[in-house]
mmCIF file of N, CA and C in Angstrom:
data_model
loop_
_atom_site.group_PDB
_atom_site.id
_atom_site.type_symbol
_atom_site.label_atom_id
_atom_site.label_comp_id
_atom_site.label_asym_id
_atom_site.label_seq_id
_atom_site.Cartn_x
_atom_site.Cartn_y
_atom_site.Cartn_z
ATOM 1 N N MET A 25 -13.078 -2.526 -7.556
ATOM 2 C CA MET A 25 -12.802 -1.406 -6.603
ATOM 3 C C MET A 25 -12.057 -0.633 -7.567
ATOM 4 N N ALA A 26 -10.914 -0.949 -8.104
ATOM 5 C CA ALA A 26 -10.042 -0.158 -9.131
ATOM 6 C C ALA A 26 -10.831 0.472 -10.174
ATOM 7 N N GLY A 27 -10.838 1.693 -10.484
ATOM 8 C CA GLY A 27 -11.420 2.263 -11.642
ATOM 9 C C GLY A 27 -12.721 2.569 -11.462
ATOM 10 N N SER A 28 -13.439 2.231 -10.308
ATOM 11 C CA SER A 28 -14.944 2.740 -10.441
ATOM 12 C C SER A 28 -14.846 3.729 -9.321
ATOM 13 N N GLU A 29 -16.160 4.452 -9.614
ATOM 14 C CA GLU A 29 -16.328 5.557 -8.798
ATOM 15 C C GLU A 29 -16.601 5.050 -7.435
ATOM 16 N N ARG A 30 -16.042 5.961 -6.360
ATOM 17 C CA ARG A 30 -16.367 5.391 -4.989
ATOM 18 C C ARG A 30 -17.231 6.345 -4.377
ATOM 19 N N GLU A 31 -18.205 6.001 -3.527
ATOM 20 C CA GLU A 31 -19.140 6.752 -2.659
ATOM 21 C C GLU A 31 -18.005 7.093 -1.440
ATOM 22 N N PRO A 32 -18.139 8.425 -0.998
ATOM 23 C CA PRO A 32 -17.434 8.772 0.214
ATOM 24 C C PRO A 32 -17.764 7.937 1.586
ATOM 25 N N ALA A 33 -16.937 7.230 2.159
ATOM 26 C CA ALA A 33 -17.283 6.348 3.261
ATOM 27 C C ALA A 33 -16.562 6.572 4.584
ATOM 28 N N GLU A 34 -17.456 6.656 5.585
ATOM 29 C CA GLU A 34 -16.557 6.937 7.220
ATOM 30 C C GLU A 34 -16.090 5.570 7.536
ATOM 31 N N VAL A 35 -14.765 5.777 7.886
ATOM 32 C CA VAL A 35 -13.845 4.580 8.017
ATOM 33 C C VAL A 35 -13.358 5.006 9.419
ATOM 34 N N ARG A 36 -13.782 4.597 10.525
ATOM 35 C CA ARG A 36 -13.147 4.504 11.792
ATOM 36 C C ARG A 36 -11.999 3.966 11.932
ATOM 37 N N ILE A 37 -10.836 4.574 11.907
ATOM 38 C CA ILE A 37 -9.650 3.888 12.335
ATOM 39 C C ILE A 37 -9.445 3.952 13.724
ATOM 40 N N PRO A 38 -9.209 2.981 14.761
ATOM 41 C CA PRO A 38 -8.733 3.250 16.049
ATOM 42 C C PRO A 38 -7.237 3.596 16.107
ATOM 43 N N ARG A 39 -7.133 4.441 17.185
ATOM 44 C CA ARG A 39 -5.554 5.120 17.138
ATOM 45 C C ARG A 39 -4.735 3.920 17.223
ATOM 46 N N THR A 40 -4.957 2.786 17.882
ATOM 47 C CA THR A 40 -4.008 1.821 18.113
ATOM 48 C C THR A 40 -3.695 1.063 16.866
ATOM 49 N N ALA A 41 -4.765 0.866 15.996
ATOM 50 C CA ALA A 41 -4.439 0.413 14.743
ATOM 51 C C ALA A 41 -3.516 1.356 13.927
ATOM 52 N N LEU A 42 -3.628 2.537 13.959
ATOM 53 C CA LEU A 42 -2.816 3.403 13.256
ATOM 54 C C LEU A 42 -1.367 3.595 13.701
ATOM 55 N N ASP A 43 -1.180 3.503 14.880
ATOM 56 C CA ASP A 43 -0.081 3.292 15.752
ATOM 57 C C ASP A 43 0.781 2.108 15.540
ATOM 58 N N ALA A 44 -0.064 0.839 15.475
ATOM 59 C CA ALA A 44 0.688 -0.225 14.827
ATOM 60 C C ALA A 44 1.113 -0.422 13.468
ATOM 61 N N MET A 45 0.313 0.294 12.632
ATOM 62 C CA MET A 45 1.005 0.315 11.253
ATOM 63 C C MET A 45 2.006 1.200 11.080
ATOM 64 N N ALA A 46 1.974 2.626 11.805
ATOM 65 C CA ALA A 46 3.175 3.197 11.944
ATOM 66 C C ALA A 46 4.567 2.592 12.268
ATOM 67 N N ALA A 47 4.187 1.716 13.543
ATOM 68 C CA ALA A 47 5.360 1.109 13.937
ATOM 69 C C ALA A 47 6.126 0.006 13.087
ATOM 70 N N ALA A 48 5.091 -0.813 12.308
ATOM 71 C CA ALA A 48 5.461 -1.665 11.426
ATOM 72 C C ALA A 48 6.226 -0.949 10.210
ATOM 73 N N LEU A 49 5.581 0.169 9.882
ATOM 74 C CA LEU A 49 6.358 0.876 8.565
ATOM 75 C C LEU A 49 7.615 1.312 8.956
ATOM 76 N N SER A 50 7.695 1.821 10.111
ATOM 77 C CA SER A 50 9.160 2.444 10.634
ATOM 78 C C SER A 50 10.162 1.583 10.709
ATOM 79 N N VAL A 51 9.799 0.183 11.102
ATOM 80 C CA VAL A 51 10.805 -0.890 11.182
ATOM 81 C C VAL A 51 10.637 -1.859 10.183
ATOM 82 N N ARG A 52 10.111 -1.689 8.975
ATOM 83 C CA ARG A 52 9.708 -2.124 7.869
ATOM 84 C C ARG A 52 9.535 -3.884 8.092
ATOM 85 N N THR A 53 8.440 -3.856 8.954
ATOM 86 C CA THR A 53 7.871 -5.179 9.209
ATOM 87 C C THR A 53 6.449 -5.278 8.803
ATOM 88 N N VAL A 54 6.346 -5.147 7.525
ATOM 89 C CA VAL A 54 5.098 -4.935 6.832
ATOM 90 C C VAL A 54 4.757 -6.435 5.844
ATOM 91 N N ALA A 55 3.580 -6.828 5.805
ATOM 92 C CA ALA A 55 3.263 -7.852 4.973
ATOM 93 C C ALA A 55 2.276 -7.400 4.223
ATOM 94 N N MET A 56 2.193 -8.346 3.028
ATOM 95 C CA MET A 56 1.315 -7.863 2.089
ATOM 96 C C MET A 56 0.420 -8.928 1.675
ATOM 97 N N ARG A 57 -0.780 -8.670 1.114
ATOM 98 C CA ARG A 57 -1.711 -9.534 0.596
ATOM 99 C C ARG A 57 -2.459 -9.147 -0.804
ATOM 100 N N THR A 58 -2.387 -9.674 -1.793
ATOM 101 C CA THR A 58 -3.227 -9.142 -3.163
ATOM 102 C C THR A 58 -4.744 -9.726 -2.918
ATOM 103 N N TRP A 59 -5.558 -8.901 -3.281
ATOM 104 C CA TRP A 59 -6.897 -9.098 -3.152
ATOM 105 C C TRP A 59 -7.167 -9.742 -4.577
ATOM 106 N N PRO A 60 -8.469 -10.292 -4.807
ATOM 107 C CA PRO A 60 -8.776 -10.467 -6.151
ATOM 108 C C PRO A 60 -9.091 -9.673 -7.321
ATOM 109 N N ASP A 61 -9.137 -8.404 -6.631
ATOM 110 C CA ASP A 61 -9.334 -7.345 -7.726
ATOM 111 C C ASP A 61 -7.983 -6.879 -7.984
ATOM 112 N N GLY A 62 -6.623 -7.409 -7.491
ATOM 113 C CA GLY A 62 -5.566 -7.022 -8.054
ATOM 114 C C GLY A 62 -4.876 -5.999 -7.208
ATOM 115 N N ILE A 63 -5.421 -5.303 -6.202
ATOM 116 C CA ILE A 63 -4.992 -4.621 -5.262
ATOM 117 C C ILE A 63 -4.203 -5.155 -4.309
ATOM 118 N N GLU A 64 -2.963 -4.521 -3.684
ATOM 119 C CA GLU A 64 -1.948 -5.306 -3.019
ATOM 120 C C GLU A 64 -2.112 -4.505 -1.921
ATOM 121 N N TRP A 65 -2.598 -4.957 -0.600
ATOM 122 C CA TRP A 65 -2.943 -4.199 0.749
ATOM 123 C C TRP A 65 -1.632 -4.482 1.731
ATOM 124 N N MET A 66 -0.958 -3.545 2.183
ATOM 125 C CA MET A 66 -0.116 -3.809 3.273
ATOM 126 C C MET A 66 -0.780 -3.767 4.679
ATOM 127 N N TYR A 67 -0.164 -4.646 5.690
ATOM 128 C CA TYR A 67 -0.598 -4.685 7.041
ATOM 129 C C TYR A 67 0.532 -5.091 7.910
ATOM 130 N N PRO A 68 0.411 -4.581 9.236
ATOM 131 C CA PRO A 68 1.591 -5.115 10.003
ATOM 132 C C PRO A 68 2.058 -6.483 10.336
ATOM 133 N N MET A 69 3.109 -7.078 10.072
ATOM 134 C CA MET A 69 3.338 -8.348 10.005
ATOM 135 C C MET A 69 2.857 -9.046 11.234
ATOM 136 N N GLY A 70 2.100 -10.382 11.263
ATOM 137 C CA GLY A 70 1.781 -10.808 12.135
ATOM 138 C C GLY A 70 0.395 -10.503 12.845
ATOM 139 N N ALA A 71 -0.102 -9.499 12.195
ATOM 140 C CA ALA A 71 -1.665 -9.017 12.955
ATOM 141 C C ALA A 71 -2.791 -9.471 12.068
ATOM 142 N N TRP A 72 -2.579 -10.508 11.105
ATOM 143 C CA TRP A 72 -3.808 -11.069 10.132
ATOM 144 C C TRP A 72 -4.875 -11.404 10.811
ATOM 145 N N ASP A 73 -4.546 -12.233 11.934
ATOM 146 C CA ASP A 73 -5.864 -12.750 12.837
ATOM 147 C C ASP A 73 -6.485 -11.700 13.714
ATOM 148 N N ASP A 74 -5.836 -10.688 13.873
ATOM 149 C CA ASP A 74 -6.279 -9.390 14.831
ATOM 150 C C ASP A 74 -6.795 -8.313 14.187
ATOM 151 N N PRO A 75 -7.670 -7.431 14.636
ATOM 152 C CA PRO A 75 -8.047 -6.190 13.936
ATOM 153 C C PRO A 75 -6.963 -5.306 13.601
ATOM 154 N N HIS A 76 -6.917 -5.006 12.252
ATOM 155 C CA HIS A 76 -5.650 -4.005 11.879
ATOM 156 C C HIS A 76 -5.944 -3.160 10.613
ATOM 157 N N LEU A 77 -5.204 -2.182 10.549
ATOM 158 C CA LEU A 77 -5.252 -1.221 9.490
ATOM 159 C C LEU A 77 -4.567 -1.785 8.517
ATOM 160 N N GLU A 78 -4.996 -1.636 7.182
ATOM 161 C CA GLU A 78 -4.633 -2.136 5.858
ATOM 162 C C GLU A 78 -4.466 -0.962 5.017
ATOM 163 N N VAL A 79 -3.190 -0.848 4.270
ATOM 164 C CA VAL A 79 -2.872 0.146 3.445
ATOM 165 C C VAL A 79 -2.411 -0.137 1.842
ATOM 166 N N ALA A 80 -3.122 0.517 1.006
ATOM 167 C CA ALA A 80 -2.814 0.332 -0.581
ATOM 168 C C ALA A 80 -2.402 1.471 -1.045
ATOM 169 N N LEU A 81 -1.244 1.430 -1.788
ATOM 170 C CA LEU A 81 -0.835 2.382 -2.880
ATOM 171 C C LEU A 81 -1.171 2.310 -3.989
ATOM 172 N N MET A 82 -2.091 3.169 -4.651
ATOM 173 C CA MET A 82 -2.667 3.030 -5.747
ATOM 174 C C MET A 82 -1.728 3.269 -6.970
ATOM 175 N N PRO A 83 -1.896 2.564 -8.035
ATOM 176 C CA PRO A 83 -1.460 3.024 -9.240
ATOM 177 C C PRO A 83 -1.172 4.028 -9.557
ATOM 178 N N GLY A 84 -0.130 4.935 -10.004
ATOM 179 C CA GLY A 84 0.057 6.192 -10.338
ATOM 180 C C GLY A 84 0.294 6.966 -9.047
ATOM 181 N N GLY A 85 0.531 6.448 -7.916
ATOM 182 C CA GLY A 85 0.894 7.449 -7.011
ATOM 183 C C GLY A 85 0.193 8.480 -6.612
ATOM 184 N N ASP A 86 -1.224 8.439 -6.666
ATOM 185 C CA ASP A 86 -1.926 9.770 -6.562
ATOM 186 C C ASP A 86 -2.641 9.525 -5.335
ATOM 187 N N GLU A 87 -2.945 8.210 -4.834
ATOM 188 C CA GLU A 87 -3.701 8.065 -3.697
ATOM 189 C C GLU A 87 -2.959 6.904 -2.881
ATOM 190 N N VAL A 88 -3.689 7.053 -1.643
ATOM 191 C CA VAL A 88 -3.063 5.917 -0.749
ATOM 192 C C VAL A 88 -4.698 5.494 0.076
ATOM 193 N N TRP A 89 -5.057 4.229 -0.219
ATOM 194 C CA TRP A 89 -6.141 3.753 0.367
ATOM 195 C C TRP A 89 -6.146 3.121 1.849
ATOM 196 N N LEU A 90 -6.753 3.455 2.758
ATOM 197 C CA LEU A 90 -6.883 2.846 4.293
ATOM 198 C C LEU A 90 -8.011 2.005 4.508
ATOM 199 N N ARG A 91 -8.168 0.702 5.137
ATOM 200 C CA ARG A 91 -9.022 0.510 5.603
ATOM 201 C C ARG A 91 -8.839 -0.367 6.762
ATOM 202 N N MET A 92 -9.860 -0.885 7.586
ATOM 203 C CA MET A 92 -9.887 -1.660 8.681
ATOM 204 C C MET A 92 -10.028 -2.907 8.298
ATOM 205 N N SER A 93 -9.404 -4.098 9.027
ATOM 206 C CA SER A 93 -10.022 -5.298 8.488
ATOM 207 C C SER A 93 -11.015 -5.895 8.899
ATOM 208 N N THR A 94 -11.777 -5.083 9.844
ATOM 209 C CA THR A 94 -12.991 -5.389 10.456
ATOM 210 C C THR A 94 -13.973 -4.876 9.477
ATOM 211 N N ASP A 95 -13.643 -4.073 8.530
ATOM 212 C CA ASP A 95 -14.684 -3.363 7.571
ATOM 213 C C ASP A 95 -14.036 -3.128 6.252
ATOM 214 N N ARG A 96 -13.649 -4.033 5.753
ATOM 215 C CA ARG A 96 -13.172 -3.975 4.344
ATOM 216 C C ARG A 96 -13.857 -3.187 3.386
ATOM 217 N N ALA A 97 -15.202 -2.990 3.351
ATOM 218 C CA ALA A 97 -15.927 -2.705 2.517
ATOM 219 C C ALA A 97 -16.048 -0.919 2.417
ATOM 220 N N SER A 98 -15.319 -0.390 3.710
ATOM 221 C CA SER A 98 -15.285 1.154 3.498
ATOM 222 C C SER A 98 -14.015 1.414 3.762
ATOM 223 N N VAL A 99 -13.424 2.343 2.867
ATOM 224 C CA VAL A 99 -12.107 2.578 2.289
ATOM 225 C C VAL A 99 -12.157 4.145 2.564
ATOM 226 N N ALA A 100 -11.014 4.493 3.189
ATOM 227 C CA ALA A 100 -10.548 6.191 3.199
ATOM 228 C C ALA A 100 -9.436 6.284 2.241
ATOM 229 N N VAL A 101 -9.722 7.213 1.571
ATOM 230 C CA VAL A 101 -8.742 7.958 0.738
ATOM 231 C C VAL A 101 -7.983 8.821 0.927
ATOM 232 N N TRP A 102 -6.697 8.801 1.031
ATOM 233 C CA TRP A 102 -5.644 9.951 1.444
ATOM 234 C C TRP A 102 -5.139 10.435 0.086
ATOM 235 N N THR A 103 -4.738 11.497 0.013
ATOM 236 C CA THR A 103 -3.779 12.055 -1.100
ATOM 237 C C THR A 103 -2.400 11.607 -0.692
ATOM 238 N N ILE A 104 -1.620 11.578 -1.700
ATOM 239 C CA ILE A 104 -0.214 10.854 -1.340
ATOM 240 C C ILE A 104 0.542 12.239 -0.536
ATOM 241 N N GLN A 105 0.087 13.269 -0.473
ATOM 242 C CA GLN A 105 0.698 14.421 0.191
ATOM 243 C C GLN A 105 0.176 14.204 1.705
ATOM 244 N N GLN A 106 -0.986 13.733 1.996
ATOM 245 C CA GLN A 106 -1.400 13.366 3.289
ATOM 246 C C GLN A 106 -0.501 12.271 3.810
ATOM 247 N N TRP A 107 -0.432 11.059 2.939
ATOM 248 C CA TRP A 107 0.423 10.086 3.173
ATOM 249 C C TRP A 107 1.997 10.389 3.482
ATOM 250 N N TRP A 108 2.601 11.383 3.063
ATOM 251 C CA TRP A 108 3.806 11.836 3.209
ATOM 252 C C TRP A 108 4.063 12.281 4.457
ATOM 253 N N VAL A 109 2.926 13.129 4.763
ATOM 254 C CA VAL A 109 2.802 13.847 6.222
ATOM 255 C C VAL A 109 2.888 12.716 7.270
ATOM 256 N N PHE A 110 2.024 11.692 7.177
ATOM 257 C CA PHE A 110 1.963 10.793 7.953
ATOM 258 C C PHE A 110 3.406 10.013 8.247
ATOM 259 N N ALA A 111 3.916 9.695 6.966
ATOM 260 C CA ALA A 111 5.155 8.757 6.829
ATOM 261 C C ALA A 111 6.458 9.604 7.441
ATOM 262 N N GLY A 112 6.141 11.207 7.415
ATOM 263 C CA GLY A 112 7.261 11.983 7.926
ATOM 264 C C GLY A 112 7.182 11.875 9.277
ATOM 265 N N GLU A 113 6.242 11.825 10.269
ATOM 266 C CA GLU A 113 6.040 11.914 11.189
ATOM 267 C C GLU A 113 6.387 10.469 12.082
ATOM 268 N N LEU A 114 6.962 9.270 11.373
ATOM 269 C CA LEU A 114 7.303 8.248 11.842
ATOM 270 C C LEU A 114 8.746 8.380 12.560
ATOM 271 N N PRO A 115 8.839 7.447 13.431
ATOM 272 C CA PRO A 115 10.428 7.447 13.923
ATOM 273 C C PRO A 115 11.315 6.974 12.857
ATOM 274 N N GLU A 116 12.779 7.280 13.129
ATOM 275 C CA GLU A 116 13.318 6.599 12.088
ATOM 276 C C GLU A 116 13.786 5.225 12.267
ATOM 277 N N ALA A 117 13.712 4.435 11.082
ATOM 278 C CA ALA A 117 14.101 3.025 11.440
ATOM 279 C C ALA A 117 15.371 2.709 11.833
ATOM 280 N N PRO A 118 15.619 1.729 12.584
ATOM 281 C CA PRO A 118 17.041 1.320 12.772
ATOM 282 C C PRO A 118 17.652 0.957 11.677
ATOM 283 N N PRO A 119 18.938 0.959 11.819
ATOM 284 C CA PRO A 119 19.782 0.580 10.457
ATOM 285 C C PRO A 119 19.495 -0.753 10.277
ATOM 286 N N GLY A 120 19.397 -1.263 8.863
ATOM 287 C CA GLY A 120 19.085 -2.664 8.782
ATOM 288 C C GLY A 120 20.017 -3.046 7.830
#
């Protein structure tokens, strides 16, 4: 996956999956798994056995990849600016 030219793919991310990822990020309850290709994917803690959104921050910091656990072959690519807009809309995490 990394370093190869990707074909545009349609990735359908259910609102509930995006909301769950936003909640996990806002309270810092995110788990990570490294795939055999070396890409580290984040997902909401405790969601591995349920359909969930997975997010990978690409080396270099220019792109963020998103995919559903139910269709890992399809990846949506966000610019880092799109990611920061999304992250900026998250509720403040409680003091920790």
